[in-house]
Short mmCIF file of C-alpha atoms and ligand atoms in Angstrom, two decimals:
data_model
loop_
_atom_site.label_atom_id
_atom_site.label_comp_id
_atom_site.label_asym_id
_atom_site.label_seq_id
_atom_site.Cartn_x
_atom_site.Cartn_y
_atom_site.Cartn_z
CA UNK A 17 -17.63 -26.99 -24.79
CA UNK A 18 -17.01 -28.10 -21.20
CA UNK A 19 -20.66 -27.64 -20.28
CA UNK A 20 -21.80 -29.72 -23.25
CA UNK A 21 -19.55 -32.68 -22.40
CA UNK A 22 -20.78 -32.52 -18.82
CA UNK A 23 -24.36 -32.71 -20.08
CA UNK A 24 -23.52 -35.73 -22.22
CA UNK A 25 -21.95 -37.48 -19.22
CA UNK A 26 -24.86 -36.69 -16.94
CA UNK A 27 -27.33 -38.03 -19.52
CA UNK A 28 -25.26 -41.19 -19.75
CA UNK A 29 -25.64 -41.65 -16.01
CA UNK A 30 -29.37 -41.23 -16.34
CA UNK A 31 -29.63 -37.78 -14.84
CA UNK A 32 -32.70 -36.15 -16.37
CA UNK A 33 -32.95 -32.86 -14.55
CA UNK A 34 -30.32 -30.20 -14.73
CA UNK A 35 -29.69 -26.91 -13.12
CA UNK A 36 -27.78 -24.87 -15.63
CA UNK A 37 -25.59 -22.19 -14.14
CA UNK A 38 -24.20 -19.61 -16.48
CA UNK A 39 -21.72 -17.04 -15.43
CA UNK A 40 -19.26 -14.62 -16.82
CA UNK A 41 -16.30 -16.89 -17.46
CA UNK A 42 -14.00 -14.15 -18.66
CA UNK A 43 -14.51 -12.31 -15.38
CA UNK A 44 -13.61 -15.47 -13.45
CA UNK A 45 -10.58 -16.09 -15.60
CA UNK A 46 -9.41 -12.56 -14.98
CA UNK A 47 -9.80 -13.00 -11.24
CA UNK A 48 -7.87 -16.25 -11.40
CA UNK A 49 -5.04 -14.59 -13.32
CA UNK A 50 -4.92 -11.77 -10.77
CA UNK A 51 -4.79 -14.31 -7.95
CA UNK A 52 -1.98 -16.26 -9.58
CA UNK A 53 0.01 -13.10 -10.29
CA UNK A 54 -0.47 -12.07 -6.68
CA UNK A 55 0.83 -15.35 -5.28
CA UNK A 56 3.79 -15.22 -7.66
CA UNK A 57 4.53 -11.64 -6.60
CA UNK A 58 4.35 -12.37 -2.88
CA UNK A 59 6.63 -15.36 -3.29
CA UNK A 60 9.12 -13.35 -5.26
CA UNK A 61 9.08 -10.39 -2.86
CA UNK A 62 9.72 -12.64 0.13
CA UNK A 63 12.21 -14.89 -1.56
CA UNK A 64 14.71 -12.13 -2.27
CA UNK A 65 15.29 -11.06 1.36
CA UNK A 66 15.13 -14.70 2.49
CA UNK A 67 17.87 -15.71 0.08
CA UNK A 68 20.06 -12.82 1.21
CA UNK A 69 19.40 -13.64 4.86
CA UNK A 70 20.25 -17.31 4.37
CA UNK A 71 23.46 -16.29 2.62
CA UNK A 72 24.59 -14.13 5.55
CA UNK A 73 23.69 -16.84 8.05
CA UNK A 74 25.86 -19.27 6.18
CA UNK A 75 28.75 -16.81 6.00
CA UNK A 76 28.61 -16.21 9.75
CA UNK A 77 28.27 -19.90 10.46
CA UNK A 78 31.38 -20.66 8.40
CA UNK A 79 33.48 -18.18 10.34
CA UNK A 80 35.49 -19.97 13.01
CA UNK A 81 34.47 -18.63 16.43
CA UNK A 82 37.66 -16.90 17.61
CA UNK A 83 38.22 -15.09 14.33
CA UNK A 84 34.97 -13.14 14.25
CA UNK A 85 35.43 -9.70 15.73
CA UNK A 86 32.78 -7.66 17.51
CA UNK A 87 32.64 -5.26 14.54
CA UNK A 88 32.10 -8.12 12.12
CA UNK A 89 29.41 -9.59 14.27
CA UNK A 90 27.65 -6.22 14.44
CA UNK A 91 28.06 -5.76 10.71
CA UNK A 92 26.39 -9.06 9.86
CA UNK A 93 23.75 -8.57 12.50
CA UNK A 94 22.68 -5.27 10.90
CA UNK A 95 22.63 -6.74 7.42
CA UNK A 96 20.51 -9.68 8.53
CA UNK A 97 18.20 -7.49 10.57
CA UNK A 98 17.54 -5.32 7.54
CA UNK A 99 16.36 -8.35 5.57
CA UNK A 100 14.21 -9.58 8.44
CA UNK A 101 12.60 -6.13 8.71
CA UNK A 102 11.88 -6.09 4.98
CA UNK A 103 10.00 -9.36 5.29
CA UNK A 104 8.24 -8.11 8.40
CA UNK A 105 7.07 -4.97 6.59
CA UNK A 106 5.77 -7.01 3.63
CA UNK A 107 3.89 -9.46 5.85
CA UNK A 108 2.45 -6.63 7.98
CA UNK A 109 1.19 -4.82 4.89
CA UNK A 110 -0.29 -8.02 3.47
CA UNK A 111 -2.17 -8.63 6.72
CA UNK A 112 -3.42 -5.04 6.70
CA UNK A 113 -4.66 -5.51 3.13
CA UNK A 114 -6.45 -8.74 3.89
CA UNK A 115 -8.14 -7.23 6.96
CA UNK A 116 -9.28 -4.29 4.84
CA UNK A 117 -10.72 -6.68 2.28
CA UNK A 118 -12.53 -8.95 4.66
CA UNK A 119 -13.87 -6.80 7.48
CA UNK A 120 -17.12 -4.85 7.08
CA UNK A 121 -16.82 -1.08 6.93
CA UNK A 122 -19.38 1.05 8.71
CA UNK A 123 -19.38 4.80 9.13
CA UNK A 124 -16.94 4.60 12.05
CA UNK A 125 -16.76 7.58 14.38
CA UNK A 126 -15.75 11.24 14.19
CA UNK A 127 -12.00 11.43 13.60
CA UNK A 128 -9.91 14.55 14.11
CA UNK A 129 -7.84 14.18 10.99
CA UNK A 130 -5.55 17.07 11.96
CA UNK A 131 -4.15 14.93 14.78
CA UNK A 132 -3.41 12.05 12.40
CA UNK A 133 -1.67 14.43 10.03
CA UNK A 134 0.42 15.74 12.93
CA UNK A 135 1.60 12.21 13.78
CA UNK A 136 2.25 11.38 10.12
CA UNK A 137 4.27 14.57 9.78
CA UNK A 138 6.52 13.54 12.65
CA UNK A 139 7.30 10.25 10.89
CA UNK A 140 7.79 12.01 7.56
CA UNK A 141 10.15 14.57 9.08
CA UNK A 142 12.29 11.86 10.62
CA UNK A 143 12.37 9.94 7.32
CA UNK A 144 13.30 13.16 5.54
CA UNK A 145 16.20 13.86 7.92
CA UNK A 146 15.62 17.60 7.43
CA UNK A 147 16.27 17.34 3.71
CA UNK A 148 12.87 18.67 2.64
CA UNK A 149 10.80 21.75 3.27
CA UNK A 150 7.35 21.05 4.71
CA UNK A 151 4.46 23.45 4.17
CA UNK A 152 1.40 22.61 6.26
CA UNK A 153 -2.15 23.98 5.89
CA UNK A 154 -4.41 22.02 8.19
CA UNK A 155 -7.93 22.81 9.34
CA UNK A 156 -7.82 21.44 12.90
CA UNK A 157 -11.60 21.60 13.32
CA UNK A 158 -12.43 19.46 10.31
CA UNK A 159 -13.62 15.96 11.30
CA UNK A 160 -14.72 13.05 9.13
CA UNK A 161 -16.59 9.91 10.08
CA UNK A 162 -14.27 6.97 9.70
CA UNK A 163 -12.00 4.37 11.22
CA UNK A 164 -9.07 6.11 12.84
CA UNK A 165 -6.37 3.46 12.33
CA UNK A 166 -7.24 3.10 8.63
CA UNK A 167 -7.28 6.84 8.03
CA UNK A 168 -3.94 7.11 9.83
CA UNK A 169 -2.31 4.60 7.50
CA UNK A 170 -3.71 6.22 4.34
CA UNK A 171 -2.57 9.66 5.49
CA UNK A 172 0.92 8.52 6.41
CA UNK A 173 1.39 6.43 3.25
CA UNK A 174 0.90 9.45 0.99
CA UNK A 175 3.20 11.56 3.10
CA UNK A 176 6.05 9.05 3.37
CA UNK A 177 5.83 8.46 -0.39
CA UNK A 178 6.22 12.20 -0.97
CA UNK A 179 9.43 12.08 1.09
CA UNK A 180 10.71 8.92 -0.61
CA UNK A 181 10.16 10.16 -4.13
CA UNK A 182 11.31 13.76 -3.69
CA UNK A 183 15.02 14.54 -3.90
CA UNK A 184 16.81 16.64 -1.31
CA UNK A 185 15.67 20.26 -0.91
CA UNK A 186 12.26 19.57 -2.45
CA UNK A 187 9.05 20.98 -0.98
CA UNK A 188 6.17 18.90 0.40
CA UNK A 189 2.87 20.68 0.91
CA UNK A 190 0.26 19.02 3.10
CA UNK A 191 -3.31 20.35 3.18
CA UNK A 192 -6.53 19.37 4.92
CA UNK A 193 -9.50 21.56 4.12
CA UNK A 194 -13.18 21.85 3.41
CA UNK A 195 -13.83 22.37 -0.30
CA UNK A 196 -16.47 24.70 -1.73
CA UNK A 197 -18.52 21.63 -2.60
CA UNK A 198 -18.58 20.67 1.09
CA UNK A 199 -16.24 17.68 0.69
CA UNK A 200 -13.14 17.27 2.86
CA UNK A 201 -9.81 17.02 1.09
CA UNK A 202 -6.41 15.78 2.25
CA UNK A 203 -3.71 16.49 -0.26
CA UNK A 204 0.02 15.95 -0.42
CA UNK A 205 1.91 17.81 -3.10
CA UNK A 206 5.59 17.24 -3.79
CA UNK A 207 8.22 18.64 -6.12
CA UNK A 208 9.68 15.17 -6.63
CA UNK A 209 10.49 12.81 -9.47
CA UNK A 210 6.90 12.64 -10.73
CA UNK A 211 5.22 9.76 -12.56
CA UNK A 212 4.75 9.21 -16.29
CA UNK A 213 1.07 9.26 -17.26
CA UNK A 214 1.06 5.63 -18.41
CA UNK A 215 2.15 4.47 -14.94
CA UNK A 216 -0.47 6.40 -12.97
CA UNK A 217 -3.39 3.97 -13.42
CA UNK A 218 -1.26 1.06 -12.20
CA UNK A 219 0.12 2.59 -9.00
CA UNK A 220 -2.57 1.14 -6.75
CA UNK A 221 -1.89 -2.43 -7.92
CA UNK A 222 -0.18 -4.57 -5.33
CA UNK A 223 3.61 -4.56 -5.69
CA UNK A 224 3.50 -2.26 -8.69
CA UNK A 225 6.43 0.14 -8.63
CA UNK A 226 7.69 2.43 -11.33
CA UNK A 227 11.26 1.81 -10.24
CA UNK A 228 11.71 -1.39 -8.29
CA UNK A 229 15.25 -0.63 -7.17
CA UNK A 230 14.47 2.82 -5.87
CA UNK A 231 11.38 1.69 -4.00
CA UNK A 232 13.31 -1.15 -2.31
CA UNK A 233 16.20 1.11 -1.41
CA UNK A 234 13.83 3.52 0.32
CA UNK A 235 12.20 0.72 2.27
CA UNK A 236 8.90 0.58 0.42
CA UNK A 237 6.93 -2.66 0.23
CA UNK A 238 5.05 -1.76 -2.95
CA UNK A 239 1.78 -2.15 -1.06
CA UNK A 240 1.27 1.35 0.36
CA UNK A 241 -0.96 2.71 -2.39
CA UNK A 242 -2.94 -0.54 -2.64
CA UNK A 243 -3.71 -0.13 1.07
CA UNK A 244 -4.52 3.56 0.65
CA UNK A 245 -6.88 2.77 -2.23
CA UNK A 246 -8.75 0.28 -0.03
CA UNK A 247 -8.96 2.75 2.84
CA UNK A 248 -10.36 5.33 0.40
CA UNK A 249 -13.02 2.92 -0.90
CA UNK A 250 -14.08 1.97 2.60
CA UNK A 251 -14.65 5.65 3.39
CA UNK A 252 -16.43 6.43 0.09
CA UNK A 253 -13.48 8.68 -0.61
CA UNK A 254 -11.67 9.21 -3.87
CA UNK A 255 -7.94 8.73 -4.26
CA UNK A 256 -6.80 11.18 -6.93
CA UNK A 257 -3.34 11.16 -8.47
CA UNK A 258 -2.02 13.94 -10.63
CA UNK A 259 1.58 14.07 -11.68
CA UNK A 260 4.10 15.45 -14.14
CA UNK A 261 7.11 13.31 -14.84
CA UNK A 262 10.20 15.06 -13.55
CA UNK A 263 8.21 17.85 -11.89
CA UNK A 264 6.21 16.41 -9.00
CA UNK A 265 2.92 14.88 -7.92
CA UNK A 266 -0.26 15.61 -6.03
CA UNK A 267 -1.96 12.73 -4.24
CA UNK A 268 -5.28 13.48 -2.59
CA UNK A 269 -8.04 11.78 -0.64
CA UNK A 270 -11.42 13.46 -1.01
CA UNK A 271 -14.19 12.53 1.43
CA UNK A 272 -17.83 13.09 0.50
CA UNK A 273 -19.81 15.82 2.29
CA UNK A 274 -21.85 13.07 3.98
CA UNK A 275 -18.72 12.07 5.93
CA UNK A 276 -17.99 15.57 7.21
CA UNK A 277 -19.13 15.62 10.86
CA UNK A 278 -18.71 17.45 14.16
CA UNK A 279 -16.94 15.83 17.14
CA UNK A 280 -20.20 15.07 18.96
CA UNK A 281 -22.03 13.56 16.01
CA UNK A 282 -23.04 10.02 16.64
CA UNK A 283 -22.47 8.35 13.31
CA UNK A 284 -22.59 4.65 14.04
P1 LIG B 25 6.26 1.74 -2.42
O1 LIG B 25 6.41 0.98 -1.16
O2 LIG B 25 7.07 1.19 -3.56
O3 LIG B 25 6.41 3.22 -2.24
P2 LIG B 25 3.48 2.33 -3.01
O4 LIG B 25 2.33 1.43 -3.28
O5 LIG B 25 3.35 3.29 -1.88
O6 LIG B 25 4.74 1.42 -2.85
O7 LIG B 25 3.77 3.16 -4.33
C1 LIG B 25 3.86 2.48 -5.57
C2 LIG B 25 4.78 3.23 -6.54
O8 LIG B 25 4.19 4.49 -6.88
C3 LIG B 25 6.14 3.57 -5.97
O9 LIG B 25 7.04 2.49 -6.07
C4 LIG B 25 6.55 4.75 -6.87
O10 LIG B 25 7.06 4.27 -8.08
C5 LIG B 25 5.21 5.44 -7.14
N1 LIG B 25 4.98 6.62 -6.27
C6 LIG B 25 4.22 6.66 -5.14
N2 LIG B 25 4.19 7.89 -4.62
C7 LIG B 25 4.95 8.66 -5.43
C8 LIG B 25 5.33 10.07 -5.43
N3 LIG B 25 4.89 10.91 -4.48
N4 LIG B 25 6.12 10.51 -6.45
C9 LIG B 25 6.56 9.65 -7.40
N5 LIG B 25 6.24 8.34 -7.46
C10 LIG B 25 5.45 7.85 -6.49
#
């Protein structure tokens, strides 16, 4: 329809030669919808903490100077800081995502994944506040070719999620091993709340959360798995999610045999 009316107009203006470009319009429309949803989501995610922050600022401003005690000041400071940190975390994750989307990905260099797991475990343990049992099976000598900072964020995202979505006294099992097929596998298993099968395919969408309230309360931005998915793709790795609602989940990153290297391999 649109193309035809354009042709009619061009003919009217005396244009006799055309270059006709056809393309998959439905694909473009889908992209456009995704883009619009994304902008709407970002706006919404940032607006909530901004509104809360503005509210607290006003409250503090309206308090006459002598009547505000040190405790009150501290109280409002902490509340406002929490909102500022929320926004910071969202913006940081968005920047990470956009870098992942726009920068080229090569093979990287040999990365000692065991070290990254060690660091991620320290963060996870402090987030857990000793409320979970950690079981760790890590092959220290297993290296993959990759980009260290990206691998670090993928590894820690899966681990902090296991802590966030596993109630007190649950067990989190972290493994890093060479499979029989020669691929390298990082897996995080938890005995947590689990995920219903219909939600699993959507988890890597930006800002998708099964339970918005719970994710916010635990400090999640809703972008962790979207980032992890990108990191996986850039390393030709597969992000696998298996879960039973109410029983627990296994998230894994499986790197192809072609990425398994030794520390002295030059892979660039
Ligand atoms: P968030 O910041 O909300 O954790 P993610 O992208 O990391 O964002 O995860 C998206 C959603 O996937 C979470 O909100 C949660 O509903 C679900 N999820 C992720 N990891 C787990 C897990 N180990 N157990 C149960 N649900 C999980």
